[in-house]
CSV table of C-alpha atoms in Angstrom, one decimal:
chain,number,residue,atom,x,y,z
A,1,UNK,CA,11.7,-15.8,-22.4
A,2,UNK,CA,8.5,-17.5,-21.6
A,3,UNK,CA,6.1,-18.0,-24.6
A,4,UNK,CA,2.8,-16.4,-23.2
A,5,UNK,CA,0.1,-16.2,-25.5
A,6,UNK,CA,-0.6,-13.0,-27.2
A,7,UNK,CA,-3.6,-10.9,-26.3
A,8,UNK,CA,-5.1,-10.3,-29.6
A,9,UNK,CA,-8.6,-11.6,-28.8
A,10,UNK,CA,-11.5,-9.8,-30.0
A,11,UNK,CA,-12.6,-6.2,-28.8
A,12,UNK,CA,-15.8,-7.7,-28.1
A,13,UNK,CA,-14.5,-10.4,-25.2
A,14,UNK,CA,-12.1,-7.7,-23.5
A,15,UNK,CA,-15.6,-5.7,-23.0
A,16,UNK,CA,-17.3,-8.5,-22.0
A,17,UNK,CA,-14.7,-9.2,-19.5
A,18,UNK,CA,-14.5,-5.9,-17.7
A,19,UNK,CA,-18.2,-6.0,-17.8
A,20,UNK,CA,-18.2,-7.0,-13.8
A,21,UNK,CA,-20.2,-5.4,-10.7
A,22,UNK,CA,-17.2,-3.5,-9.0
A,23,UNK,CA,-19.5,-2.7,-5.9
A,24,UNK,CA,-18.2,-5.9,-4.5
A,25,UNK,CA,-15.0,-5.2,-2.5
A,26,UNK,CA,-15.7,-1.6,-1.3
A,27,UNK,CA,-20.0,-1.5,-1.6
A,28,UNK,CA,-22.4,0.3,-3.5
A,29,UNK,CA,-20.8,4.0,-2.9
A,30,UNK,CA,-17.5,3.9,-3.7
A,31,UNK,CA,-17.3,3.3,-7.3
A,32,UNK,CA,-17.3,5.5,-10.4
A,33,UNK,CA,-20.8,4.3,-11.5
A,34,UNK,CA,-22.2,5.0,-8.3
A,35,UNK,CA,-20.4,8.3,-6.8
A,36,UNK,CA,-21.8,10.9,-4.6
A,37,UNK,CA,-22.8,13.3,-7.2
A,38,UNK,CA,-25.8,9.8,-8.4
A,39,UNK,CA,-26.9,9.3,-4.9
A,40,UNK,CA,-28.1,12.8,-4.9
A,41,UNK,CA,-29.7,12.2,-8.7
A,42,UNK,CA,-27.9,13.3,-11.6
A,43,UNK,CA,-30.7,15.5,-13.8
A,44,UNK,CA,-30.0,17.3,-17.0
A,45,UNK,CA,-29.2,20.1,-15.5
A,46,UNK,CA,-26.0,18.5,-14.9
A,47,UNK,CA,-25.3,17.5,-18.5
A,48,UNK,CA,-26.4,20.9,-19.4
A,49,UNK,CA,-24.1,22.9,-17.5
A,50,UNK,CA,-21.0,21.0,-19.2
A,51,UNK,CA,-22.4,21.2,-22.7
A,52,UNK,CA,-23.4,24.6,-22.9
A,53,UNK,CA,-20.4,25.5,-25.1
A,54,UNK,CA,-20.3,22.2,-26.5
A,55,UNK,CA,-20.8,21.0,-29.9
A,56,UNK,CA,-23.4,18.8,-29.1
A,57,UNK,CA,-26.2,20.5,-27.2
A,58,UNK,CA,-28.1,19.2,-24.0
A,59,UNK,CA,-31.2,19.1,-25.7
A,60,UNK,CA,-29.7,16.8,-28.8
A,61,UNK,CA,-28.8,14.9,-25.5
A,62,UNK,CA,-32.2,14.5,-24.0
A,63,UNK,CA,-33.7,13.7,-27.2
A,64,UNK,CA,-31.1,10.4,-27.7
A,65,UNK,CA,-31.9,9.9,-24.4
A,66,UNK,CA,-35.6,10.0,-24.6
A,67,UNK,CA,-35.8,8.0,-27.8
A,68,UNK,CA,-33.2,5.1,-27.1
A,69,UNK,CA,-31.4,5.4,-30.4
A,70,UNK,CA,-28.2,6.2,-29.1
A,71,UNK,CA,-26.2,3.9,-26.8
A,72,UNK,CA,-23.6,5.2,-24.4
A,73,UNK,CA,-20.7,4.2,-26.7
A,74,UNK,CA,-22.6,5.9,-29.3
A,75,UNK,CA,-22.5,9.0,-27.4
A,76,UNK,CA,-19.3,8.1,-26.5
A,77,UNK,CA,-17.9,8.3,-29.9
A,78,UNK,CA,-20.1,11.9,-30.7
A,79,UNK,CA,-18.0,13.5,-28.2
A,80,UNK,CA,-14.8,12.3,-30.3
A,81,UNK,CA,-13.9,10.7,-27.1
A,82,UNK,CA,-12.1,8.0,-28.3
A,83,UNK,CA,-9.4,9.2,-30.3
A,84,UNK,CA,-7.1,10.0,-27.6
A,85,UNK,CA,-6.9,8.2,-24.9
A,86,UNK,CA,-3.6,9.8,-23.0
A,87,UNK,CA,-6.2,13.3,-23.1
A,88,UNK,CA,-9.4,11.5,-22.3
A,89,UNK,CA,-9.6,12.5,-19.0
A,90,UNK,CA,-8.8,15.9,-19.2
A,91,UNK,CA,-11.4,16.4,-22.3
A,92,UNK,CA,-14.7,18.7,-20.7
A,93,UNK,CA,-16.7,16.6,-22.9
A,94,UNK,CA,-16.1,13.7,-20.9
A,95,UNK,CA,-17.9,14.7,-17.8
A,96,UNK,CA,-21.0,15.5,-20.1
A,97,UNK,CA,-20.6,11.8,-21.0
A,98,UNK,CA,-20.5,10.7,-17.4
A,99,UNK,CA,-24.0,12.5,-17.0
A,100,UNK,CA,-25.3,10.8,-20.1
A,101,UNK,CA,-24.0,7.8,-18.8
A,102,UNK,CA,-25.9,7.6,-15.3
A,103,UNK,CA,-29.0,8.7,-16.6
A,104,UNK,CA,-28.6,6.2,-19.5
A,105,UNK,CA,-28.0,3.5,-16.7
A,106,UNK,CA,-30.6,4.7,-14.6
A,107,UNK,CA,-33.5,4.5,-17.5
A,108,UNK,CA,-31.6,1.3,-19.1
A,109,UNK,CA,-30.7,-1.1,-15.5
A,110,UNK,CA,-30.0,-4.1,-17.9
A,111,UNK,CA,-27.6,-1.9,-20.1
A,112,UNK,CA,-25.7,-0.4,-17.7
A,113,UNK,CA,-22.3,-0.2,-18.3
A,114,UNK,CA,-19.3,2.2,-16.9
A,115,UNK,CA,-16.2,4.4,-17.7
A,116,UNK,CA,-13.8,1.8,-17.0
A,117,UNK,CA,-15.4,-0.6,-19.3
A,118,UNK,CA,-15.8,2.1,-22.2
A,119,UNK,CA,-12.4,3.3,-21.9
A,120,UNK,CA,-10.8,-0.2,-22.0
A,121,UNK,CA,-13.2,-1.4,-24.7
A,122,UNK,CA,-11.5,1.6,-27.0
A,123,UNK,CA,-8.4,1.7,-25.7
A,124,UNK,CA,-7.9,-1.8,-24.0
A,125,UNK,CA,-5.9,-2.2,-21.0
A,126,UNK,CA,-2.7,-0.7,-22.0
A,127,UNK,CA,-4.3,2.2,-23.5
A,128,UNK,CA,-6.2,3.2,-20.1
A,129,UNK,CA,-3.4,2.3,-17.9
A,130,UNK,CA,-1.1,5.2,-20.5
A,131,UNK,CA,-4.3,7.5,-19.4
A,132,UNK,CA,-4.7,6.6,-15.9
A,133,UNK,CA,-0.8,7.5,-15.1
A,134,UNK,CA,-1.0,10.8,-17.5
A,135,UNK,CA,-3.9,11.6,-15.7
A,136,UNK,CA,-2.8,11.2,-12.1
A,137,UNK,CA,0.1,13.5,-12.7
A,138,UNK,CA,-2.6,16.8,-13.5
A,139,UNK,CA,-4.4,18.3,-10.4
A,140,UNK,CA,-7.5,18.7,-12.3
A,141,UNK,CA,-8.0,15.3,-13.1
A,142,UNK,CA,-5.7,13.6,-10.8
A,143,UNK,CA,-8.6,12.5,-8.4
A,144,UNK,CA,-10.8,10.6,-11.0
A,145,UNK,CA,-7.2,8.8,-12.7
A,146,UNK,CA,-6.9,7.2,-8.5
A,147,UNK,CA,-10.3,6.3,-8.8
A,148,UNK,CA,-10.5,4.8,-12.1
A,149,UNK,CA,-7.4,3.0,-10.9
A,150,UNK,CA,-8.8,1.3,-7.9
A,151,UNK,CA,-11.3,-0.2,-9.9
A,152,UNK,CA,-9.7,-1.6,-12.5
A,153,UNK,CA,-7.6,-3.3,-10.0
A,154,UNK,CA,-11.1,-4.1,-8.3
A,155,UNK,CA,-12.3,-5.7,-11.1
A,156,UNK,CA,-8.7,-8.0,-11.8
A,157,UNK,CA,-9.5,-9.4,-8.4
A,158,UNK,CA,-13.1,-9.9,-9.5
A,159,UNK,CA,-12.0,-11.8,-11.8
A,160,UNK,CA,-9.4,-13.7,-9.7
A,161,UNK,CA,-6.1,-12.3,-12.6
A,162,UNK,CA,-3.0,-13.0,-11.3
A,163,UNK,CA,-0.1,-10.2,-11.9
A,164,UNK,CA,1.4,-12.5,-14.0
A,165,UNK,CA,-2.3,-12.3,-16.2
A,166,UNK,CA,-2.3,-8.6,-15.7
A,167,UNK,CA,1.4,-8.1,-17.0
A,168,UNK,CA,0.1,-9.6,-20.5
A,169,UNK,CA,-3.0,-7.9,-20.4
A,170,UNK,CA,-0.8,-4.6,-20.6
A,171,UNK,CA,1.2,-5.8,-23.2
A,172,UNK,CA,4.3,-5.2,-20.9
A,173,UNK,CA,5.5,-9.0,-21.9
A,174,UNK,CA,6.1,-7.8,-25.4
A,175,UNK,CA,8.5,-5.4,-24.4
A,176,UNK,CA,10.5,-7.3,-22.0
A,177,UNK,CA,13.5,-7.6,-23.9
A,178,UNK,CA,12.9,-4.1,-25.0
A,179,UNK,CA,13.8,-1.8,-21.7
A,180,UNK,CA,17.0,0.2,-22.8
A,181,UNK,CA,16.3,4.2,-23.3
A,182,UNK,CA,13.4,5.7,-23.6
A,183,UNK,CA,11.6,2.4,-23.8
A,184,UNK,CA,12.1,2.0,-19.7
A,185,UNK,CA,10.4,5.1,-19.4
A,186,UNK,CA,7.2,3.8,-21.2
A,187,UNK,CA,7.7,0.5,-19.2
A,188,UNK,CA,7.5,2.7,-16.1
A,189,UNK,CA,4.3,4.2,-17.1
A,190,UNK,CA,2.4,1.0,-18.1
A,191,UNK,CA,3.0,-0.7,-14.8
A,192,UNK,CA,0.1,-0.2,-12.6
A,193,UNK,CA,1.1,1.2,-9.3
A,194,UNK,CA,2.0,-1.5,-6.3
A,195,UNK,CA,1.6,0.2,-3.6
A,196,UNK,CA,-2.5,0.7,-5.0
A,197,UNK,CA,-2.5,-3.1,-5.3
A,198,UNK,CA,-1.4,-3.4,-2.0
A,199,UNK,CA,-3.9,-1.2,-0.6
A,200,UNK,CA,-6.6,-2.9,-3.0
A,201,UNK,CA,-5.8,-6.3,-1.3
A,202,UNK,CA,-5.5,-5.4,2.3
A,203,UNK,CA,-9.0,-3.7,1.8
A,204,UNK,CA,-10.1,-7.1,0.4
A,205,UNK,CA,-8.7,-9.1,2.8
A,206,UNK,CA,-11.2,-7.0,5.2
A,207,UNK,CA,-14.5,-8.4,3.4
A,208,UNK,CA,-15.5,-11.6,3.6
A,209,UNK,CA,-16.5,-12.3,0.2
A,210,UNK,CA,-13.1,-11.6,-1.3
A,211,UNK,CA,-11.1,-12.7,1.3
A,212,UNK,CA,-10.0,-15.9,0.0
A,213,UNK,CA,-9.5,-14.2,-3.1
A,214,UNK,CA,-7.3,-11.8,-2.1
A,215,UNK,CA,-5.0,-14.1,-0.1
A,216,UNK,CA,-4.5,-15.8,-3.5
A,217,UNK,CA,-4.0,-13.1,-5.3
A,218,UNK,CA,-1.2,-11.7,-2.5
A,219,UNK,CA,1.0,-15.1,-2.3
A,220,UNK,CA,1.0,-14.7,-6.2
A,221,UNK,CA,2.7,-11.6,-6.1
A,222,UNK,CA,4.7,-12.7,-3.2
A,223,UNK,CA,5.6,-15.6,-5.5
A,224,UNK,CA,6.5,-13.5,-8.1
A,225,UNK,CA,8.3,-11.2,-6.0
A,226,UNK,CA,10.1,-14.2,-4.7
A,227,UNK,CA,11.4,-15.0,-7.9
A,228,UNK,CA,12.4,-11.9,-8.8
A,229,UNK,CA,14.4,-11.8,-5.6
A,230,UNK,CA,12.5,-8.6,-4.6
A,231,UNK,CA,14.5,-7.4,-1.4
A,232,UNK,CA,12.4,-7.3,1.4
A,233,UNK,CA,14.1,-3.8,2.6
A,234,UNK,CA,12.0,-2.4,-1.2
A,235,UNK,CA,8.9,-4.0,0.2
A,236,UNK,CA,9.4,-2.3,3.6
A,237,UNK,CA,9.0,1.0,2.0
A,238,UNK,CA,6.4,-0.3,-0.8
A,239,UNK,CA,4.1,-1.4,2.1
A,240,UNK,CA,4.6,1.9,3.8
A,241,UNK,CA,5.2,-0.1,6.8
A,242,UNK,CA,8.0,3.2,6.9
A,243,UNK,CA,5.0,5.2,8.4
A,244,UNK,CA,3.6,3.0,10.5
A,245,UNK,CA,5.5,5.1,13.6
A,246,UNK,CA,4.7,3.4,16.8
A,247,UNK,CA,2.4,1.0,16.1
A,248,UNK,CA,4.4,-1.2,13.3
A,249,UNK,CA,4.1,-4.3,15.3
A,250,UNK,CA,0.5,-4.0,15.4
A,251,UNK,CA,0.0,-3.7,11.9
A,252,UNK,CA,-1.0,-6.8,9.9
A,253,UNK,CA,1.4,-6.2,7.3
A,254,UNK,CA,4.4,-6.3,9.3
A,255,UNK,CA,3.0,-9.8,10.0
A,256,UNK,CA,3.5,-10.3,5.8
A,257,UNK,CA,6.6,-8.5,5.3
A,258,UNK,CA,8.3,-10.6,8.4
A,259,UNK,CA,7.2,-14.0,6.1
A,260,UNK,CA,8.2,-13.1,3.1
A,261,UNK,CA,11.4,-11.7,5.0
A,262,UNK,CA,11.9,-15.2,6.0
A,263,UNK,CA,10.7,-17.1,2.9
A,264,UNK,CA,13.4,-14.6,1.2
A,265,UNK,CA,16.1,-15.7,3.4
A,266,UNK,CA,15.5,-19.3,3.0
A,267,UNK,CA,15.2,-19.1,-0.6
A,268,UNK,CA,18.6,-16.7,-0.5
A,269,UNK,CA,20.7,-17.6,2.0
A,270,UNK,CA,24.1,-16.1,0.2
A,271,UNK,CA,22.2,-12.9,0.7
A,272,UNK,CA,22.7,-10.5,3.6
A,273,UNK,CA,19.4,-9.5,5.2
A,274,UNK,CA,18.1,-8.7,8.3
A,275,UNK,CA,14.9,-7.4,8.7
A,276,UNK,CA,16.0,-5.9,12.1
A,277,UNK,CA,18.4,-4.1,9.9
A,278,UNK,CA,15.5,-2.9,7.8
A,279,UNK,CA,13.3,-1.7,10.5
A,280,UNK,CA,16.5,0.4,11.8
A,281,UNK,CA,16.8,2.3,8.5
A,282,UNK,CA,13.9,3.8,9.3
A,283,UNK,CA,13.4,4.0,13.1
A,284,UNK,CA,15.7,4.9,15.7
A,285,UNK,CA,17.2,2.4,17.9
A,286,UNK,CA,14.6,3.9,20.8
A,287,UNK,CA,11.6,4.0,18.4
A,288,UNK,CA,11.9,0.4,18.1
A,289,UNK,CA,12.9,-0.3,21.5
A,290,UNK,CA,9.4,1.7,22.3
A,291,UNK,CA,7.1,0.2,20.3
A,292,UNK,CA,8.3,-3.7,21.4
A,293,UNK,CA,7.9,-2.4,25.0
A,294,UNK,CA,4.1,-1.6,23.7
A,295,UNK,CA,3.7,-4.9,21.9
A,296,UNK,CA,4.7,-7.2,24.6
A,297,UNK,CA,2.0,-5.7,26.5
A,298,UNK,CA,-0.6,-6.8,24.0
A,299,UNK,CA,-1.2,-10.7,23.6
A,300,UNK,CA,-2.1,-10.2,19.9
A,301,UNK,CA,1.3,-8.7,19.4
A,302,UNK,CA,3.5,-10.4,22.1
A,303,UNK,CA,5.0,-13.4,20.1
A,304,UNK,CA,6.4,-11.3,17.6
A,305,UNK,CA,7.5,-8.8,19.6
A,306,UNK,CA,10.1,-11.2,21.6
A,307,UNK,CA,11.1,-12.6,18.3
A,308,UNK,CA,11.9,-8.8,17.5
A,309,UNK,CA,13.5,-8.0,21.1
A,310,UNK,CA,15.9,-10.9,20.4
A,311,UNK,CA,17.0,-10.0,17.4
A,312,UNK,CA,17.1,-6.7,18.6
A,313,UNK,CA,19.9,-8.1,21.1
A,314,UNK,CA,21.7,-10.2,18.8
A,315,UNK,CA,22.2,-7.1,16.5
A,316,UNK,CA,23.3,-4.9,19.0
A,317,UNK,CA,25.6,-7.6,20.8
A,318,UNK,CA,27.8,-6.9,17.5
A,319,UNK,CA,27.7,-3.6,16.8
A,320,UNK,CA,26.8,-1.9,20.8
A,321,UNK,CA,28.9,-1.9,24.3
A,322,UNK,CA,26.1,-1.4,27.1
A,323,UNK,CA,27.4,1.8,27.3
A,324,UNK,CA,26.7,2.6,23.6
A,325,UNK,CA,23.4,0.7,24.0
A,326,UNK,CA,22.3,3.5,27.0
A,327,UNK,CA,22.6,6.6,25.2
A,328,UNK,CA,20.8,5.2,21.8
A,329,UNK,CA,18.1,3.8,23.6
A,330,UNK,CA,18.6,7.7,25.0
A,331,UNK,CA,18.6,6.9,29.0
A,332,UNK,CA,20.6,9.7,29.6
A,333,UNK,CA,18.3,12.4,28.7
A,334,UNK,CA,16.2,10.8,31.3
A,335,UNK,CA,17.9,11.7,34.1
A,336,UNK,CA,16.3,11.7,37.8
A,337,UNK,CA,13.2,10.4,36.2
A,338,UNK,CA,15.5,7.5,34.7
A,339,UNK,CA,13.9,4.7,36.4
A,340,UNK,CA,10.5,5.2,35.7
A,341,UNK,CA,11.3,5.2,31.8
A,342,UNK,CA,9.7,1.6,30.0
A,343,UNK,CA,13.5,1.6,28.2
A,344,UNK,CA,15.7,1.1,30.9
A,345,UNK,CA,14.1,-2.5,31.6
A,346,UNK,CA,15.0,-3.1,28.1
A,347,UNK,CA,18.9,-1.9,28.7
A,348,UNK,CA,19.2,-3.6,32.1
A,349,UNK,CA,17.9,-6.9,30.1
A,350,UNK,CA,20.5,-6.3,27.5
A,351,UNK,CA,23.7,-6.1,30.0
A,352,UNK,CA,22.6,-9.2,31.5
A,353,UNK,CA,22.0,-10.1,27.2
A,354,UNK,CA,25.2,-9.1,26.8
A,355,UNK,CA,27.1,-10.8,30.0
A,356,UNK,CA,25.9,-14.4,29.4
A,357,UNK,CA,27.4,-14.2,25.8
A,358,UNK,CA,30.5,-12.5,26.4
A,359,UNK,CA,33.6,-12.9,28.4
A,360,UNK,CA,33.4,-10.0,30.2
A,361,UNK,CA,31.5,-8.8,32.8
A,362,UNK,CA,29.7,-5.4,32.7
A,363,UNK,CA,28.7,-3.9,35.9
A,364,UNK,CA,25.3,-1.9,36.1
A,365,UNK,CA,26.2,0.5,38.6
A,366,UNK,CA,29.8,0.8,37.6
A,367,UNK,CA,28.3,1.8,33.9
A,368,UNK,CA,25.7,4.4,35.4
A,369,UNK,CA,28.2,6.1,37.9
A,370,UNK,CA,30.3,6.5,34.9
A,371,UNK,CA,27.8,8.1,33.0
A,372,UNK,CA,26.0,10.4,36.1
A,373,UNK,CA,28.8,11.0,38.2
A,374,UNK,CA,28.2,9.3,41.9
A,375,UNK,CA,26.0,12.4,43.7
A,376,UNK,CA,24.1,12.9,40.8
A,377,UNK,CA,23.7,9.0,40.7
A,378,UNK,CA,22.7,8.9,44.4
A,379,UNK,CA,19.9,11.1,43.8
A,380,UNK,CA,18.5,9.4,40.8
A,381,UNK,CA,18.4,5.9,42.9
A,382,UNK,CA,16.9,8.0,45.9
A,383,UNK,CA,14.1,9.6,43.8
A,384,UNK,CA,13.9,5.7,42.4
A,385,UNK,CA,12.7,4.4,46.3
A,386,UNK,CA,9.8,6.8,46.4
A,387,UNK,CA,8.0,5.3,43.6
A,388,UNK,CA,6.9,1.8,44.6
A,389,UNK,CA,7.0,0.8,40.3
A,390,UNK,CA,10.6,1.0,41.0
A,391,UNK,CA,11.6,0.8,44.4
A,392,UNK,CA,12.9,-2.8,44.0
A,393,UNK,CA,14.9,-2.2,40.5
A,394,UNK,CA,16.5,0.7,42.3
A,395,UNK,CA,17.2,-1.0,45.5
C-alpha cells in the first residue's frame, strides 16, 4: 500500500482551498453562485417566501443582513444546517440560506463565498461527496446534487488535483484495504462519478484557458486507468461513445479511446482486445460499415476510418464467408435498388479482401446469382445501367 499523507490539515486551509472563482471553465452563468434565479435579482421576497414557517423569520434575516453582524456561515449554522450533511440538501431551510447567501454576496463583493465552499468547510470533501450522491438519487433535489457536482469537479481542475489528489481528499485511501461487505457499498458512494469528470474535461478541453489543464488532468486518469488495467471495452461505455450512433468516428473521443485502446494493448499484450470487437458489441456489423462509409468522406475523419475499415476486414476474414458478410452488412434487403446502396462498395472490396488472402477464389456474380436467383439477378444489373453512379460497377 502506498503511504500517502493523511489529510488532517486544518478546517481553515480546506476552506481556503475551495475558495476559487468556478466561473472559469463554463462562464459567469452556469454556476451555483450565479444561477438564473441572481441574474434576475434575488430580493427578500425570496428569502421570505421560504421562511415564512420557519424558525427564524425574514425580518430577523434582513436585520443580520442590514447590520453586518452575521456572516453567511453564521447564518449557516442558525438554520442548524450543518449537523447533517447526508439531509442538507433536502432541508427547506437551505434555500432560505441560498437567498441570504446572494444578497450577502451581492452587498459584501470581497466576502463572497458559495455553497460548495460552506458545505465542504463543515463537512469536508467526503462529507459533501456522501450528500451529493444521497441527493442525486431524490427528484426534489436531484437537480442541485448534478450541479453542486460539476463544480466541485470544476474547482479540482482549478486547482490542477489529480484523481490520485482527489482519491485522498475523500478519504477513500483509508479504506482501501477495507472493501468487503457493506464497506464496498460506502466505497461506491464516495467515488465521484466518471462519467461527470469526463464530461467536465471534454467541456474544458473546449476553453482555452483550461485547455492545457485539462489535457493533464485526462492522461492522469488515463495513467491511472492504465495501471489499473482498465479495459478499454468499460471505457467504451463510460465515455458513452455507446450512443454516439452514426457519427462515432467523428467524435473526438473516439480519437482517446482508440489511444488508450492501443497504449492498453501495448502495455498488455497477453490480453485479448480488439477495439473493433468493442465497437461491434454495440453496433451492428452495417452500422459500422455506414458510418466508415460517412467518415471516409470527410478528410478530418478519413485516416481513422481506413484504419477502422481494415480492421474491419481482418475481423471478418476470420469469422465471415462473403456470403455471410452480404447479408450482415444487409445487401439483400436491398434488392433492385442494390447497387446504389454506399455498402455494397464495401462488400465488393471485402471479396476482393478476402481473395488475396485466401486460397480460394470467390466469384461476385456466382455469390449474387446464388443469393437472387438468375432473373431476379438480371433485373437488378439492368435497373443498375440506368443510373450512370453505377453503370460501370454493374457492367
Amino acid at each position: 500500500m502506498l503511504d500517502y499523507p493523511r489529510s488532517d490539515s486544518p478546517r481553515k486551509d480546506r476552506h481556503a482551498v475551495l475558495d476559487i472563482p468556478s466561473r472559469i471553465l463554463f462562464g459567469p452563468h452556469e454556476t451555483l453562485e450565479n444561477d438564473d434565479e441572481e441574474q434576475r435579482g434575488v430580493t427578500f421576497t425570496t428569502v421570505e417566501s421560504v421562511t415564512e414557517s420557519l424558525k427564524i423569520s425574514s425580518e430577523q434575516l434582513k436585520l443580520w443582513l442590514k447590520g453586518g453582524t452575521k456572516s453567511t456561515d453564521d447564518v449557516f449554522k442558525a438554520f442548524s444546517l450543518d449537523t447533517a450533511a447526508e439531509k442538507g440538501l433536502a432541508n427547506p431551510q437551505l434555500q432560505a440560506w441560498i437567498g441570504y447567501m446572494k444578497l450577502f454576496n451581492k452587498k459584501n463583493p470581497k466576502k463572497q463565498t458559495s455553497l460548495v465552499t460552506t458545505l465542504a468547510s463543515h463537512f469536508e470533501y467526503d462529507g459533501l461527496a456522501k450528500a451529493i450522491e444521497a441527493a442525486k438519487a431524490v427528484p426534489q433535489t436531484a437537480k442541485l446534487a448534478k450541479r453542486l457536482e460539476f463544480e466541485l469537479i470544476q474547482r479540482w481542475l482549478t486547482q490542477e488535483k489529480t484523481p490520485d489528489e482527489v482519491f485522498r481528499l475523500l478519504k477513500l485511501d483509508f479504506r482501501r484495504y477495507d472493501l468487503a461487505g457493506d464497506d464496498s457499498a460506502k466505497m461506491s458512494e464516495l467515488i465521484p462519478d466518471e462519467s461527470a469528470l469526463v464530461n467536465m474535461l471534454i467541456k474544458a478541453k473546449g476553453v482555452a484557458s483550461t485547455e492545457k489543464l485539462a489535457q493533464r488532468v485526462q492522461a492522469e486518469q488515463t495513467k491511472s486507468w492504465l495501471q489499473s488495467e482498465r479495459m478499454p471495452d468499460d471505457l467504451f461505455t463510460l465515455l458513452r461513445l455507446d450512443k454516439a450512433d452514426n457519427d462515432l468516428l467523428a467524435n473526438p473521443i473516439y480519437d482517446a479511446w482508440i489511444k488508450y485502446a492501443d497504449d492498453f494493448r501495448e502495455m498488455y499484450p497477453k490480453i485479448s482486445m480488439d477495439p473493433i470487437a468493442t465497437i461491434d458489441e454495440h453496433y451492428s456489423i452495417a452500422q459500422v460499415a455506414r458510418m466508415i462509409v460517412k467518415a471516409t468522406e470527410s478528410p478530418k475523419t478519413q485516416k481513422i476510418a481506413y484504419r477502422l475499415n481494415t480492421e474491419q476486414y481482418r475481423d471478418w476474414l476470420k469469422r465471415y464467408h462473403p456470403a455471410e458478410a452480404f447479408m450482415n452488412l444487409e445487401l439483400g434487403a436491398a434488392g433492385d435498388k442494390l447497387f446504389r446502396s454506399p455498402l455494397l462498395a464495401t462488400w465488393l472490396k471485402y471479396v476482393d479482401f478476402y481473395n488475396r488472402r485466401t486460397k480460394g477464389k470467390v466469384s461476385v456474380t456466382s455469390l449474387l446469382r446464388q443469393r437472387f436467383g438468375d432473373e431476379k439477378l438480371d433485373k437488378i444489373l439492368v435497373e443498375a445501367t440506368t443510373v450512370p453512379a453505377t453503370n460501370k460497377i454493374a457492367l
